[in-house]
XYZ file of C-alpha atoms in Angstrom:
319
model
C 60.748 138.317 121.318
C 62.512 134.941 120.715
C 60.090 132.505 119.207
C 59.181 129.757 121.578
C 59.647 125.998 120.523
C 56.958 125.148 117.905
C 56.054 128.844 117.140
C 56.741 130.190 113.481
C 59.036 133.377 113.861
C 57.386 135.167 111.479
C 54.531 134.761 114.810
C 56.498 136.892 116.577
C 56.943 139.429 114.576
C 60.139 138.563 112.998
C 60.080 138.883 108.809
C 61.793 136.251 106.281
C 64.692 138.285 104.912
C 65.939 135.291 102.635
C 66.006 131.493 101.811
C 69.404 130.654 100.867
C 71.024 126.990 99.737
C 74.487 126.391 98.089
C 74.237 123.111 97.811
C 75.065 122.543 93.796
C 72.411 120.349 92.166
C 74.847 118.261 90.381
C 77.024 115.124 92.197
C 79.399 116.918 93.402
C 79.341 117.781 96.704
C 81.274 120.496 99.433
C 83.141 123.270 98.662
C 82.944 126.922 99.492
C 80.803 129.621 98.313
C 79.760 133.553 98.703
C 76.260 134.625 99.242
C 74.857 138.523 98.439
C 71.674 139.468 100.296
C 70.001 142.150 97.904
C 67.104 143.878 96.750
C 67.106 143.422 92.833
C 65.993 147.250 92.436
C 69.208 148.164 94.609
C 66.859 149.162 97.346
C 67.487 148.738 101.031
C 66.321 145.389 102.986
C 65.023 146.984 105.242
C 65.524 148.358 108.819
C 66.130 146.055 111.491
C 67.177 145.711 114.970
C 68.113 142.232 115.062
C 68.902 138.924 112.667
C 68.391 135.793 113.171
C 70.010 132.945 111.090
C 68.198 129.322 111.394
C 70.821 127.287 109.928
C 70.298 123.539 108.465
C 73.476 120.931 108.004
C 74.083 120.207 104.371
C 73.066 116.314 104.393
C 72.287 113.833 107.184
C 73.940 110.761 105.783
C 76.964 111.428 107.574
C 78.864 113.409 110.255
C 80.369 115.612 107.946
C 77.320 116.930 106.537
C 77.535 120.365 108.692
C 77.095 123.776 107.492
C 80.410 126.628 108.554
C 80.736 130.202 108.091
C 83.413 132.142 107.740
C 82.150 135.170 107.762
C 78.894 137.538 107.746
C 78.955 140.734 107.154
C 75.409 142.878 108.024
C 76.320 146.602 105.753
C 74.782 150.034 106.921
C 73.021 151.183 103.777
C 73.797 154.683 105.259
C 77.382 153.977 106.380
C 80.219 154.788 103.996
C 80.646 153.527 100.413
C 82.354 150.125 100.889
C 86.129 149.764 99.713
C 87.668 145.973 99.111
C 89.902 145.462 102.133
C 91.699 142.059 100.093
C 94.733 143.103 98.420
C 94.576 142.318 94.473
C 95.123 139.128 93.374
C 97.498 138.027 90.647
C 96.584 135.585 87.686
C 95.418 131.422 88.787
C 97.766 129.214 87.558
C 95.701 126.029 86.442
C 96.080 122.953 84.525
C 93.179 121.024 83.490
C 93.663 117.744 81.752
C 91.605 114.334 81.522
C 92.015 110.563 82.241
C 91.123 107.400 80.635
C 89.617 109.004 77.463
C 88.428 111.918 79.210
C 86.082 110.017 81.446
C 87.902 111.496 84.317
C 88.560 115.457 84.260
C 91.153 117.390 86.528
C 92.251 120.698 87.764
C 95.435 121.333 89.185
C 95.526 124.735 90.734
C 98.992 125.950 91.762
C 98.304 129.792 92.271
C 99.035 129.393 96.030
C 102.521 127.868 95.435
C 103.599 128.746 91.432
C 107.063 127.675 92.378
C 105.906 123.648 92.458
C 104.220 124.280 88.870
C 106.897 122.691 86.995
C 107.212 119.578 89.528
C 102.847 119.192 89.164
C 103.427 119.138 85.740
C 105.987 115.952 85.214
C 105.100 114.251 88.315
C 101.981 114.545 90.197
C 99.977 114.817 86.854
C 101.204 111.390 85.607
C 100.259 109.868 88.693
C 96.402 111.389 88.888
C 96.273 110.372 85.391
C 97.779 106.515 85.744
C 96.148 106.306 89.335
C 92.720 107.861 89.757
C 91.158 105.084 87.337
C 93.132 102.212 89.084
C 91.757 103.270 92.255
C 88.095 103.339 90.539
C 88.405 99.970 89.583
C 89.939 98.421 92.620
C 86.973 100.239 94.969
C 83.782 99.148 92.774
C 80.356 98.875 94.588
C 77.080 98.513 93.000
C 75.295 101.195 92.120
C 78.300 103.727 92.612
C 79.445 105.837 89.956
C 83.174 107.636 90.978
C 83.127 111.262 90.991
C 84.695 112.069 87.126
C 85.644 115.548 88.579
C 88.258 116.179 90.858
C 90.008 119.561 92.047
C 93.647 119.028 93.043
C 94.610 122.827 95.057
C 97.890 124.076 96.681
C 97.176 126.318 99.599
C 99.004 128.212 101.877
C 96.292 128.000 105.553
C 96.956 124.171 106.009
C 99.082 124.600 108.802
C 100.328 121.339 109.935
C 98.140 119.290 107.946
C 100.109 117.625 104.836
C 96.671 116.721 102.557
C 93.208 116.641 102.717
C 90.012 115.574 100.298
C 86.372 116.069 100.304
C 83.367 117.420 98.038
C 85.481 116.487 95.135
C 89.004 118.512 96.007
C 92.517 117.702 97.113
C 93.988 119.997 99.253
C 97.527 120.277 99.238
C 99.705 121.672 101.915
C 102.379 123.883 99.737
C 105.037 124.110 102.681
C 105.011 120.495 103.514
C 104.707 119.450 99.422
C 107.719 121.574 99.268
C 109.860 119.517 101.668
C 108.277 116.189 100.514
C 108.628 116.472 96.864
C 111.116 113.230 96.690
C 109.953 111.047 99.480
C 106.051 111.283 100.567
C 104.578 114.032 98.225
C 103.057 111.540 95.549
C 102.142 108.620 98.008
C 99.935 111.200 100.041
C 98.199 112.207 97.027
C 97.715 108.688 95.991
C 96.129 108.057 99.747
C 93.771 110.994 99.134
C 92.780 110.139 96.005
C 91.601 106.868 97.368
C 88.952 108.798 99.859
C 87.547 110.669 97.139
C 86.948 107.606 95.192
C 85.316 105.731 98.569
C 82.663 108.900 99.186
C 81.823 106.502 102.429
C 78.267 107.642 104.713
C 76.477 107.629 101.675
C 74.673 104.669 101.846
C 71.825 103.649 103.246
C 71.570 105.073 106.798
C 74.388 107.275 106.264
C 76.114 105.004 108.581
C 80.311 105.138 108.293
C 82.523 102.517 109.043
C 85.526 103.351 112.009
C 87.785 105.974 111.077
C 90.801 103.088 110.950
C 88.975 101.626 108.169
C 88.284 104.590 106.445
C 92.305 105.361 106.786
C 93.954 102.097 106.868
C 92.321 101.333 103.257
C 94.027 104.404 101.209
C 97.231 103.505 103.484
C 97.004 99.754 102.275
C 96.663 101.039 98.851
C 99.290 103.465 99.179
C 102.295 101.344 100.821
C 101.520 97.814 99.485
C 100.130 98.909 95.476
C 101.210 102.086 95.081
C 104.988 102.171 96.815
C 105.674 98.747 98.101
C 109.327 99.581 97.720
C 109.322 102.303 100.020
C 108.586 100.073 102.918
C 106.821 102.610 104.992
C 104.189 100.440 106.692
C 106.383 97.544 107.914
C 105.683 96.072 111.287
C 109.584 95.760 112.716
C 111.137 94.464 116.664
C 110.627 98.305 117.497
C 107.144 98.928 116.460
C 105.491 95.249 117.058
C 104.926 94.870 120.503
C 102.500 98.839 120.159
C 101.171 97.460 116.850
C 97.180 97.365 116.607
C 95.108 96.412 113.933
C 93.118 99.159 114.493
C 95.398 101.807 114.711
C 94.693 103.506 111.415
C 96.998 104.700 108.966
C 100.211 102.894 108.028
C 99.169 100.191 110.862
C 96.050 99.326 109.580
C 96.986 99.161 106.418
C 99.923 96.458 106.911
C 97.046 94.755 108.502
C 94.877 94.918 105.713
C 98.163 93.546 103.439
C 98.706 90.315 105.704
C 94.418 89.878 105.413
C 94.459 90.523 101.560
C 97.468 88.017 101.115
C 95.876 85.196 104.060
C 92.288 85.265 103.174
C 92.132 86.798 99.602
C 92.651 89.891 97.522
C 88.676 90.345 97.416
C 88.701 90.793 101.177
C 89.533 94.513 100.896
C 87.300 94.656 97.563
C 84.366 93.923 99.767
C 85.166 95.752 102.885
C 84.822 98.886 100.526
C 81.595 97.962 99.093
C 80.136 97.146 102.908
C 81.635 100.757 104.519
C 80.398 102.359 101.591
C 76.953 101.180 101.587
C 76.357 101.967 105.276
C 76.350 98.619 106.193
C 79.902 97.775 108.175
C 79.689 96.142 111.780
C 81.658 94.206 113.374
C 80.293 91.005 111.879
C 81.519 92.189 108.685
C 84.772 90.654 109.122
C 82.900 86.925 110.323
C 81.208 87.412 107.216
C 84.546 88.160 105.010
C 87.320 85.684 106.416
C 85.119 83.758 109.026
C 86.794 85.269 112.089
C 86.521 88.317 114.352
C 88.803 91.377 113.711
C 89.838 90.559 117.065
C 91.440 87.251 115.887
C 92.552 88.205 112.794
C 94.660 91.100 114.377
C 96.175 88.679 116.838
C 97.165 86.077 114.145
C 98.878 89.132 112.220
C 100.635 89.769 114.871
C 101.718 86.408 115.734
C 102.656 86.266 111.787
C 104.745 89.671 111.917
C 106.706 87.772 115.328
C 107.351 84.737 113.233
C 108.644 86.622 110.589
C 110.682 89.202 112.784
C 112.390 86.242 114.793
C 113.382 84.626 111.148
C 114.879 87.693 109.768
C 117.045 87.535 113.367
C 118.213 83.797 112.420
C 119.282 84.714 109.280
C 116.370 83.758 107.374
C 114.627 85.984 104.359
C 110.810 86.603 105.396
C 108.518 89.034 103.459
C 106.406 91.572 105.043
């Protein structure tokens, strides 16, 4: 029977098979791993008629701390003798390399697309090297040490999805890299460098800030430090009138620029510091520049109309 709420299993009749935990004991944090249920001796578990996993999330100082399978396989100690099913797999391509006198170590795997090997080498490498410690700097808190290890991986299950980052690892979307390599493919590494470097919900309370501050920061970073010249967050006659502060991304981070340059390049210094400590509300921004979000967004956007109706008369305005 099912144990009721309250009542031990092994009440019920049900037997502890195996404690299992992944999570590695160092800082670093996510990532995927494989799990063997054995005897030592080579002995069967046992017979059984039915399992039952009780599953625990990883960490409750966020809402990303949750625990995923992707698959569990239960073998027949009297079925047949098991054969691998995955189709042999040729030799990882991977560069390691270091940063900033080796404080900062790197692996760039490019197995899943050995095609952009050459391209990683002369131009994304130069960037993780020149970048990842400028983006340490810039996002300081106290009592925060960056991680000094970071996975950078080309993979071919992305589907739409350009980039992603977490427990320590870039993901890189090969197909889109492939078609990006001389417009976006550096900036979007840049922008997910910066979340690995802000490792926000783990402060006190686990509490993280809005998801258009946690995006709007690497984008500020990104189009204003990183590639002002590209000009791929400006606010123009076709987008202003849609334009919200809090819109994330490219949006938010324009907004961020006009804050940074109006109240003072610590603004977005601090802002870090808060969302990474747990502490952001919307009194943060009182507490930063004196006014609401509310009010700064509407003076940016008076700003970006001022500007936009100049550029119409003729007149050279900055962004």
């Amino acid at each position: 029977p099912l144990p009721k709420k309250g009542v031990a299993p092994e009440a019920c009749g049900w037997k502890l098979v195996a404690n299992v935990d992944t999570r590695p004991q160092g800082s670093d944090e996510g990532g995927q791993y494989a799990v063997a249920i054995q005897d030592e001796t080579g002995e069967v578990l046992g017979s059984y008629r039915h399992l039952m996993f009780e599953i625990s999330r990883t960490e409750a100082r966020d809402a990303f701390g949750n625990t995923f399978f992707s698959e569990i396989d239960v073998i027949d100690a009297k079925g047949p003798v098991l054969t691998s099913s995955v189709a042999p797999v040729g030799k990882r391509i991977v560069q390691e390399f270091t940063a900033e006198d080796a404080k900062y170590q790197f692996i760039l795997d490019v197995t899943a697309a050995p095609d952009l090997e050459m391209w990683a080498e002369k131009e994304l490498k130069p960037v993780v090297q020149a970048w990842y410690p400028k983006l340490v700097a810039m996002l300081p808190s106290e009592g925060y040490t960056a991680p000094a290890k970071v996975t950078l991986k080309f993979r071919n299950d992305m589907g739409g999805l350009p980039a992603s980052a977490g427990g320590g690892q870039i993901n890189l979307n090969s197909t889109w890299f492939r078609k990006e390599l001389k417009r976006e493919a550096l900036g979007s590494v840049v922008h997910e460098m910066v979340h690995i470097v802000q490792s926000y919900g783990r402060g006190r309370g686990g509490k993280r800030p809005p998801t258009w501050i946690v995006e709007g920061i690497p984008d500020y970073i990104r189009w204003f430090l990183y590639e002002p010249h590209s000009k791929g967050a400006e606010i123009t006659v076709r987008n202003l009138d849609t334009a919200k502060f809090d819109a994330s991304y490219r949006i938010t981070g324009n907004f961020l620029n006009w804050v940074v340059q109006t109240y003072g390049k610590e603004v977005v210094l601090k802002l870090n510091a808060v969302a990474r400590n747990g502490d952001y509300t919307a009194e943060t921004w009182k507490d930063l520049t004196g006014k609401s979000a509310q009010e700064l967004g509407e003076e940016w956007k008076k700003a970006n109309a001022a500007r936009i109706e100049d550029e119409k008369a003729g007149k050279t305005g900055a962004n």
